[in-house]
CSV table of C-alpha atoms and ligand atoms in Angstrom, one decimal:
chain,number,residue,atom,x,y,z
A,20,MET,CA,7.1,22.5,161.8
A,21,ASN,CA,6.9,20.6,158.5
A,22,VAL,CA,4.5,21.9,155.8
A,23,LEU,CA,3.5,20.5,152.4
A,24,GLY,CA,2.6,22.9,149.6
A,25,ILE,CA,0.8,22.2,146.4
A,26,GLU,CA,1.3,24.5,143.4
A,27,SER,CA,-1.2,24.1,140.5
A,28,THR,CA,-2.1,27.6,139.3
A,29,ALA,CA,-1.0,27.2,135.6
A,30,HIS,CA,1.4,24.9,133.7
A,31,THR,CA,3.3,23.5,136.7
A,32,LEU,CA,2.2,21.0,139.2
A,33,GLY,CA,4.5,21.2,142.2
A,34,VAL,CA,4.7,19.5,145.5
A,35,GLY,CA,7.1,20.8,148.1
A,36,ILE,CA,7.8,20.1,151.8
A,37,VAL,CA,9.6,22.6,154.0
A,38,SER,CA,10.6,22.9,157.6
A,39,GLU,CA,11.8,26.1,159.4
A,40,GLU,CA,15.4,25.2,158.5
A,41,GLU,CA,15.3,23.9,155.0
A,42,VAL,CA,13.5,22.9,151.9
A,43,LEU,CA,13.0,19.1,152.3
A,44,ALA,CA,11.4,18.3,148.9
A,45,ASN,CA,10.6,20.3,145.8
A,46,GLN,CA,9.0,18.0,143.1
A,47,LYS,CA,7.5,19.3,139.9
A,48,SER,CA,6.1,18.3,136.6
A,49,MET,CA,5.4,20.9,133.9
A,50,PHE,CA,2.6,20.6,131.3
A,51,GLU,CA,4.1,21.1,127.9
A,52,PRO,CA,1.5,21.8,125.1
A,53,GLU,CA,2.1,20.0,121.8
A,54,GLU,CA,1.0,23.1,120.1
A,55,GLY,CA,-0.4,26.6,121.0
A,56,GLY,CA,-0.5,27.9,124.5
A,57,ILE,CA,-1.7,26.4,127.8
A,58,HIS,CA,-5.1,24.7,127.2
A,59,PRO,CA,-6.8,24.8,130.7
A,60,ARG,CA,-8.5,21.4,130.6
A,61,LYS,CA,-5.4,19.6,129.2
A,62,ALA,CA,-3.2,21.3,131.8
A,63,ALA,CA,-5.6,20.2,134.6
A,64,GLU,CA,-5.6,16.6,133.2
A,65,HIS,CA,-1.8,16.7,133.3
A,66,HIS,CA,-1.9,17.8,137.0
A,67,TYR,CA,-4.4,15.0,137.9
A,68,GLN,CA,-2.3,12.4,136.2
A,69,HIS,CA,0.9,13.4,138.0
A,70,ALA,CA,-0.5,14.2,141.4
A,71,LEU,CA,0.0,10.8,143.1
A,72,GLU,CA,3.5,10.3,141.7
A,73,LEU,CA,4.7,13.8,142.8
A,74,LEU,CA,3.2,13.3,146.3
A,75,ASN,CA,5.0,10.0,146.7
A,76,ASN,CA,8.2,11.4,145.4
A,77,ALA,CA,8.0,14.4,147.7
A,78,GLU,CA,7.4,12.1,150.7
A,79,GLN,CA,10.4,10.0,149.8
A,80,GLU,CA,12.6,13.0,149.1
A,81,ALA,CA,11.7,14.6,152.4
A,82,LYS,CA,11.8,11.2,154.3
A,83,ILE,CA,8.6,12.2,155.9
A,84,ASP,CA,5.1,10.6,156.1
A,85,ILE,CA,2.1,12.8,155.1
A,86,GLU,CA,0.4,12.0,158.4
A,87,ASP,CA,3.3,13.5,160.3
A,88,LEU,CA,3.0,16.9,158.6
A,89,ASP,CA,1.8,20.1,160.5
A,90,GLY,CA,0.1,21.8,157.6
A,91,ILE,CA,-1.2,21.3,154.1
A,92,ALA,CA,-0.9,24.5,151.9
A,93,PHE,CA,-2.2,25.0,148.4
A,94,ALA,CA,-2.1,27.9,146.0
A,95,GLN,CA,-5.7,29.2,146.1
A,96,GLY,CA,-5.2,31.8,143.4
A,97,PRO,CA,-4.7,33.6,141.2
A,98,GLY,CA,-4.6,31.2,138.3
A,99,ILE,CA,-6.4,29.1,135.7
A,100,PRO,CA,-9.6,27.9,137.3
A,101,GLN,CA,-9.4,24.3,136.1
A,102,CYS,CA,-5.8,24.0,137.3
A,103,LEU,CA,-6.5,25.6,140.7
A,104,ASP,CA,-9.2,23.0,141.3
A,105,VAL,CA,-6.7,20.2,141.2
A,106,GLY,CA,-4.4,21.6,144.0
A,107,ALA,CA,-7.5,22.5,146.1
A,108,VAL,CA,-9.0,19.1,145.8
A,109,ILE,CA,-5.8,17.3,146.7
A,110,ALA,CA,-5.1,19.6,149.6
A,111,ARG,CA,-8.6,19.3,151.0
A,112,SER,CA,-8.5,15.5,150.8
A,113,LEU,CA,-5.2,15.2,152.5
A,114,SER,CA,-6.2,17.7,155.2
A,115,LYS,CA,-9.5,15.9,155.9
A,116,LYS,CA,-8.1,12.4,155.7
A,117,HIS,CA,-5.2,13.0,158.1
A,118,ASP,CA,-6.7,15.8,160.2
A,119,ILE,CA,-4.0,18.3,159.3
A,120,PRO,CA,-4.6,22.1,159.2
A,121,LEU,CA,-5.3,23.4,155.7
A,122,ILE,CA,-4.1,26.8,154.4
A,123,GLY,CA,-4.9,28.4,151.1
A,124,VAL,CA,-2.2,30.9,150.0
A,125,ASN,CA,-1.8,33.6,147.4
A,126,HIS,CA,0.6,32.5,144.7
A,127,CYS,CA,2.1,35.9,144.1
A,128,LEU,CA,3.0,36.4,147.7
A,129,ALA,CA,4.5,33.0,147.9
A,130,HIS,CA,6.9,34.0,145.1
A,131,ILE,CA,8.0,37.0,147.3
A,132,SER,CA,8.3,35.0,150.5
A,133,ILE,CA,10.5,32.3,149.0
A,134,GLY,CA,12.5,35.1,147.4
A,135,THR,CA,13.3,36.7,150.7
A,136,ARG,CA,13.9,33.3,152.3
A,137,THR,CA,16.4,32.3,149.6
A,138,THR,CA,18.2,35.6,149.2
A,139,GLU,CA,19.4,38.3,151.6
A,140,ALA,CA,16.6,40.7,150.6
A,141,GLU,CA,14.6,41.9,153.6
A,142,ASN,CA,11.9,44.3,152.4
A,143,PRO,CA,12.3,44.5,148.7
A,144,THR,CA,10.3,46.1,145.9
A,145,THR,CA,9.4,43.0,143.9
A,146,LEU,CA,9.2,42.7,140.1
A,147,TYR,CA,7.2,39.6,139.6
A,148,VAL,CA,7.2,38.7,135.9
A,149,SER,CA,5.8,35.3,134.8
A,150,GLY,CA,3.6,33.6,132.2
A,151,GLY,CA,0.4,34.9,133.8
A,152,ASN,CA,1.4,37.8,136.0
A,153,SER,CA,3.4,41.0,135.7
A,154,GLN,CA,3.4,43.2,138.8
A,155,ILE,CA,5.5,45.5,140.9
A,156,ILE,CA,4.7,44.8,144.6
A,157,ASP,CA,5.7,46.6,147.7
A,158,PHE,CA,5.0,46.0,151.4
A,159,ARG,CA,3.7,49.1,153.2
A,160,LYS,CA,1.6,49.7,156.3
A,161,GLY,CA,0.7,46.0,156.8
A,162,PHE,CA,-0.4,45.3,153.2
A,163,TYR,CA,1.2,44.3,150.0
A,164,ARG,CA,0.4,47.0,147.4
A,165,ILE,CA,0.6,46.6,143.7
A,166,VAL,CA,2.4,49.8,142.7
A,167,GLY,CA,2.5,48.9,139.0
A,168,GLU,CA,1.2,46.1,136.8
A,169,THR,CA,0.4,45.1,133.2
A,170,GLN,CA,-2.8,46.5,131.9
A,171,ASP,CA,-3.3,43.5,129.6
A,172,ILE,CA,-1.2,40.4,129.2
A,173,ALA,CA,1.8,39.3,131.2
A,174,LEU,CA,5.4,39.7,130.0
A,175,GLY,CA,6.0,36.0,129.8
A,176,ASN,CA,2.8,35.5,127.8
A,177,ALA,CA,4.0,38.2,125.3
A,178,LEU,CA,7.3,36.5,124.9
A,179,ASP,CA,5.6,33.1,124.4
A,180,LYS,CA,3.2,34.6,121.8
A,181,LEU,CA,6.1,36.1,119.8
A,182,ALA,CA,8.1,32.9,120.0
A,183,ARG,CA,5.1,30.8,118.9
A,184,LYS,CA,4.7,33.0,115.8
A,185,LEU,CA,8.4,32.5,115.1
A,186,GLY,CA,7.8,28.8,115.1
A,187,TYR,CA,9.1,27.8,118.6
A,188,PRO,CA,7.3,25.7,121.2
A,189,HIS,CA,6.1,26.8,124.6
A,190,PRO,CA,7.7,28.2,126.7
A,191,GLY,CA,9.1,30.8,124.3
A,192,GLY,CA,11.0,33.1,126.7
A,193,PRO,CA,14.2,31.1,126.6
A,194,GLU,CA,14.1,30.9,122.7
A,195,ILE,CA,13.7,34.7,122.4
A,196,GLU,CA,16.6,35.1,124.8
A,197,ARG,CA,18.8,32.8,122.7
A,198,LEU,CA,17.8,34.6,119.4
A,199,ALA,CA,18.5,38.0,120.9
A,200,GLU,CA,22.0,37.0,122.1
A,201,GLU,CA,23.1,36.7,118.5
A,202,THR,CA,22.8,40.4,117.7
A,203,ASP,CA,23.1,43.9,119.1
A,204,GLU,CA,20.9,45.4,116.4
A,205,ILE,CA,17.5,46.8,117.3
A,206,VAL,CA,14.5,48.2,115.4
A,207,GLU,CA,12.3,50.7,117.0
A,208,LEU,CA,9.0,49.4,118.5
A,209,SER,CA,6.5,51.2,120.7
A,210,TYR,CA,7.5,51.8,124.4
A,211,PRO,CA,4.3,51.0,126.4
A,212,VAL,CA,4.9,52.4,129.8
A,213,LYS,CA,1.8,54.1,131.3
A,214,GLY,CA,2.5,55.9,134.5
A,215,MET,CA,3.5,53.1,136.9
A,216,ASP,CA,1.8,50.5,134.7
A,217,PHE,CA,2.8,48.9,131.4
A,218,SER,CA,1.2,46.8,128.7
A,219,PHE,CA,2.5,44.1,126.3
A,220,SER,CA,-0.3,43.0,124.1
A,221,GLY,CA,0.2,45.8,121.5
A,222,LEU,CA,3.9,45.4,121.6
A,223,ALA,CA,3.6,41.7,120.9
A,224,THR,CA,1.2,42.3,118.0
A,225,GLU,CA,3.6,45.0,116.6
A,226,ALA,CA,6.5,42.7,116.7
A,227,GLN,CA,4.5,39.8,115.2
A,228,ARG,CA,3.6,42.1,112.2
A,229,LYS,CA,7.3,42.6,111.5
A,230,ILE,CA,8.1,38.9,111.2
A,231,GLY,CA,9.6,38.4,107.7
A,232,ASP,CA,10.5,42.0,107.2
A,233,VAL,CA,12.9,42.1,110.1
A,234,ASP,CA,15.5,39.3,110.9
A,235,ASP,CA,14.3,37.0,113.7
A,236,ASN,CA,17.3,37.8,115.9
A,237,VAL,CA,16.9,41.5,115.5
A,238,LEU,CA,13.2,41.2,116.3
A,239,ALA,CA,13.8,39.1,119.4
A,240,ASN,CA,16.5,41.5,120.6
A,241,SER,CA,14.2,44.5,119.9
A,242,PHE,CA,11.3,43.0,121.8
A,243,GLN,CA,13.5,42.2,124.8
A,244,GLU,CA,15.1,45.7,124.8
A,245,HIS,CA,11.8,47.5,124.7
A,246,ALA,CA,9.7,45.2,127.0
A,247,TYR,CA,12.4,44.9,129.6
A,248,ALA,CA,13.3,48.6,129.6
A,249,VAL,CA,9.6,49.4,130.2
A,250,THR,CA,9.4,47.1,133.2
A,251,VAL,CA,12.7,48.3,134.7
A,252,GLU,CA,11.7,51.9,134.2
A,253,ALA,CA,8.5,51.3,136.2
A,254,LEU,CA,10.4,49.3,138.8
A,255,GLU,CA,12.9,52.2,139.2
A,256,ARG,CA,10.1,54.7,139.7
A,257,ALA,CA,8.4,52.5,142.2
A,258,MET,CA,11.7,52.2,144.2
A,259,SER,CA,12.2,55.9,144.0
A,260,GLN,CA,8.7,56.6,145.3
A,261,GLU,CA,9.1,54.2,148.2
A,262,SER,CA,12.8,55.1,148.9
A,263,SER,CA,13.4,51.3,148.5
A,264,THR,CA,17.0,50.1,148.5
A,265,GLU,CA,16.2,46.5,147.5
A,266,ALA,CA,14.8,45.0,144.3
A,267,LEU,CA,13.7,41.4,144.1
A,268,LEU,CA,13.2,39.8,140.7
A,269,THR,CA,11.0,36.7,140.5
A,270,GLY,CA,8.7,34.6,138.2
A,271,GLY,CA,9.8,32.7,135.2
A,272,VAL,CA,11.0,35.7,133.2
A,273,ALA,CA,13.3,36.6,136.1
A,274,MET,CA,15.6,33.8,134.7
A,275,ASN,CA,16.4,36.1,131.7
A,276,SER,CA,20.0,37.3,131.8
A,277,ARG,CA,19.3,40.6,129.9
A,278,LEU,CA,16.5,41.5,132.3
A,279,ARG,CA,18.7,40.7,135.2
A,280,GLU,CA,21.5,42.9,133.8
A,281,MET,CA,19.1,45.8,133.3
A,282,VAL,CA,17.8,45.5,136.9
A,283,GLU,CA,21.4,45.2,138.2
A,284,ASP,CA,22.5,48.3,136.3
A,285,MET,CA,19.5,50.3,137.5
A,286,CYS,CA,20.1,49.3,141.1
A,287,GLU,CA,23.8,50.1,140.9
A,288,GLN,CA,22.9,53.6,139.7
A,289,ARG,CA,20.6,54.1,142.7
A,290,ASP,CA,22.9,52.5,145.3
A,291,ALA,CA,20.3,49.8,145.8
A,292,LYS,CA,20.8,46.0,145.7
A,293,ALA,CA,19.3,43.5,143.3
A,294,TYR,CA,18.3,40.1,144.4
A,295,PHE,CA,17.6,37.0,142.3
A,296,PRO,CA,16.4,33.8,143.9
A,297,PRO,CA,17.8,30.5,142.5
A,298,PRO,CA,16.1,29.4,139.3
A,299,GLU,CA,14.1,26.6,140.9
A,300,TYR,CA,12.4,29.1,143.2
A,301,CYS,CA,11.8,31.7,140.4
A,302,MET,CA,9.7,29.3,138.4
A,303,ASP,CA,6.4,28.1,139.9
A,304,ASN,CA,7.1,25.5,142.5
A,305,GLY,CA,5.6,23.7,145.5
A,306,ALA,CA,8.3,24.7,148.1
A,307,MET,CA,7.2,28.3,147.8
A,308,ILE,CA,3.6,27.4,148.6
A,309,ALA,CA,4.7,25.3,151.5
A,310,HIS,CA,6.9,28.1,152.9
A,311,GLN,CA,4.1,30.7,152.5
A,312,GLY,CA,1.7,28.2,154.2
A,313,MET,CA,4.2,27.7,157.1
A,314,LEU,CA,4.4,31.5,157.6
A,315,GLU,CA,0.7,31.9,157.8
A,316,LEU,CA,0.0,28.8,160.0
A,317,LYS,CA,2.6,30.0,162.4
A,318,ALA,CA,0.8,33.3,162.5
A,319,GLY,CA,-2.4,31.4,163.5
A,320,LYS,CA,-4.1,31.5,160.1
A,321,GLU,CA,-6.0,28.4,158.8
A,322,THR,CA,-8.4,27.9,155.9
A,323,SER,CA,-11.7,26.1,156.6
A,324,ILE,CA,-13.0,23.7,153.9
A,325,GLU,CA,-15.9,26.2,153.3
A,326,ASP,CA,-13.4,29.0,152.6
A,327,SER,CA,-11.1,26.9,150.4
A,328,SER,CA,-12.7,27.5,147.0
A,329,LYS,CA,-10.4,28.6,144.3
A,330,LYS,CA,-9.9,32.4,143.8
A,331,PRO,CA,-8.8,32.7,140.1
A,332,ASN,CA,-8.5,36.5,140.3
A,333,TRP,CA,-7.1,36.9,143.8
A,334,ARG,CA,-4.9,40.0,144.0
A,335,PRO,CA,-2.0,40.1,146.5
A,336,ASP,CA,-3.3,43.4,147.8
A,337,GLU,CA,-6.5,41.7,149.0
A,338,VAL,CA,-4.6,39.4,151.4
A,339,GLU,CA,-4.6,40.3,155.1
A,340,VAL,CA,-1.0,40.0,156.1
A,341,GLU,CA,-0.6,38.6,159.6
A,342,TRP,CA,2.7,36.9,159.3
A,343,ILE,CA,5.0,40.0,159.0
B,427,AMP,P1,6.2,31.0,135.4
B,427,AMP,O1,4.8,31.3,135.0
B,427,AMP,O2,6.6,31.8,136.6
B,427,AMP,O3,6.4,29.5,135.7
B,427,AMP,O4,7.2,31.3,134.2
B,427,AMP,C1,6.9,30.9,132.9
B,427,AMP,C2,7.3,32.0,131.9
B,427,AMP,O5,8.6,32.4,132.1
B,427,AMP,C3,7.0,31.7,130.5
B,427,AMP,O6,6.3,32.7,129.9
B,427,AMP,C4,8.4,31.6,129.9
B,427,AMP,O7,8.5,31.9,128.5
B,427,AMP,C5,9.2,32.6,130.8
B,427,AMP,N1,10.6,32.3,130.8
B,427,AMP,C6,11.3,31.2,131.3
B,427,AMP,N2,12.6,31.3,131.1
B,427,AMP,C7,12.8,32.6,130.5
B,427,AMP,C8,14.0,33.3,130.1
B,427,AMP,N3,15.2,32.8,130.2
B,427,AMP,N4,13.8,34.5,129.5
B,427,AMP,C9,12.5,35.0,129.4
B,427,AMP,N5,11.4,34.4,129.8
B,427,AMP,C10,11.6,33.2,130.3
B,428,MG,MG1,4.2,32.2,139.2
């Protein structure tokens, strides 16, 4: 079975093609704002402009014609509405034109599925931290449950906001990481863990207010130490509650070496294992949507055109899981 997947929930347009055995193509183009954060209309325009080129490149990379595919998958949500529309329109058109089954998948669950496909993790507790989402997700009794999540903005978004105020372009996470590597010093900030949940908006504001009074490196390091400790503390509690022996880290912030180190240390202390998918599958990508689509199509799921509207706030715990 060969399935094409389209990712367009936020800044990245991705087109991937997978078979049961391998990832045949994984093409992507990222919208990079000239200033500020992700402007929804400009990001959507970027996606429209690059759609044909990425589709052609994916076809060539996979050495497969679109009409020979067994499924067209797209990320139906959650995400930025204007961006979600692009993937949905392309997927519906391809499906209709070539009479290929259509499947709309949940972006967060696709991150988890590609994570277990590309690592040895089997049934992990997942920490999904990206520009738009921060959730701890666990699979129990036939459903994915969100056991902890941000009460306001995502961790990646908070890093991007702080970096922007420090004068760095989007995405800011790697810049904060680079600044933080230069020092071991930290200043005390608040520690926003709330039961199994956490929040980053206040922490980002607090750090921004210290710009100028505290050295940039120290501020970046302090932000990382506080924000990552909060997420790893919640992850540890989630694992303890579920007697979980596997942690999977995914989403763009999962590329951060300090966060990985903290997750690894925590897992070592609990005799658990930490898994990190390769970077190209941590960031948003088309292959993960294709893989999730393949799992669902094989389980007999399909999305009709009528049911294929975007779902900007689609939570992973609302998805009926028939493929596990
Ligand atoms: P995603 O939304 O999953 O594509 O991930 C994008 C987010 O990941 C942005 O907020 C980036 O700032 C963040 N990010 C990427 N690389 C790193 C890194 N090395 N450390 C921290 N955050 C990162
Ligand atoms: Mg993502």
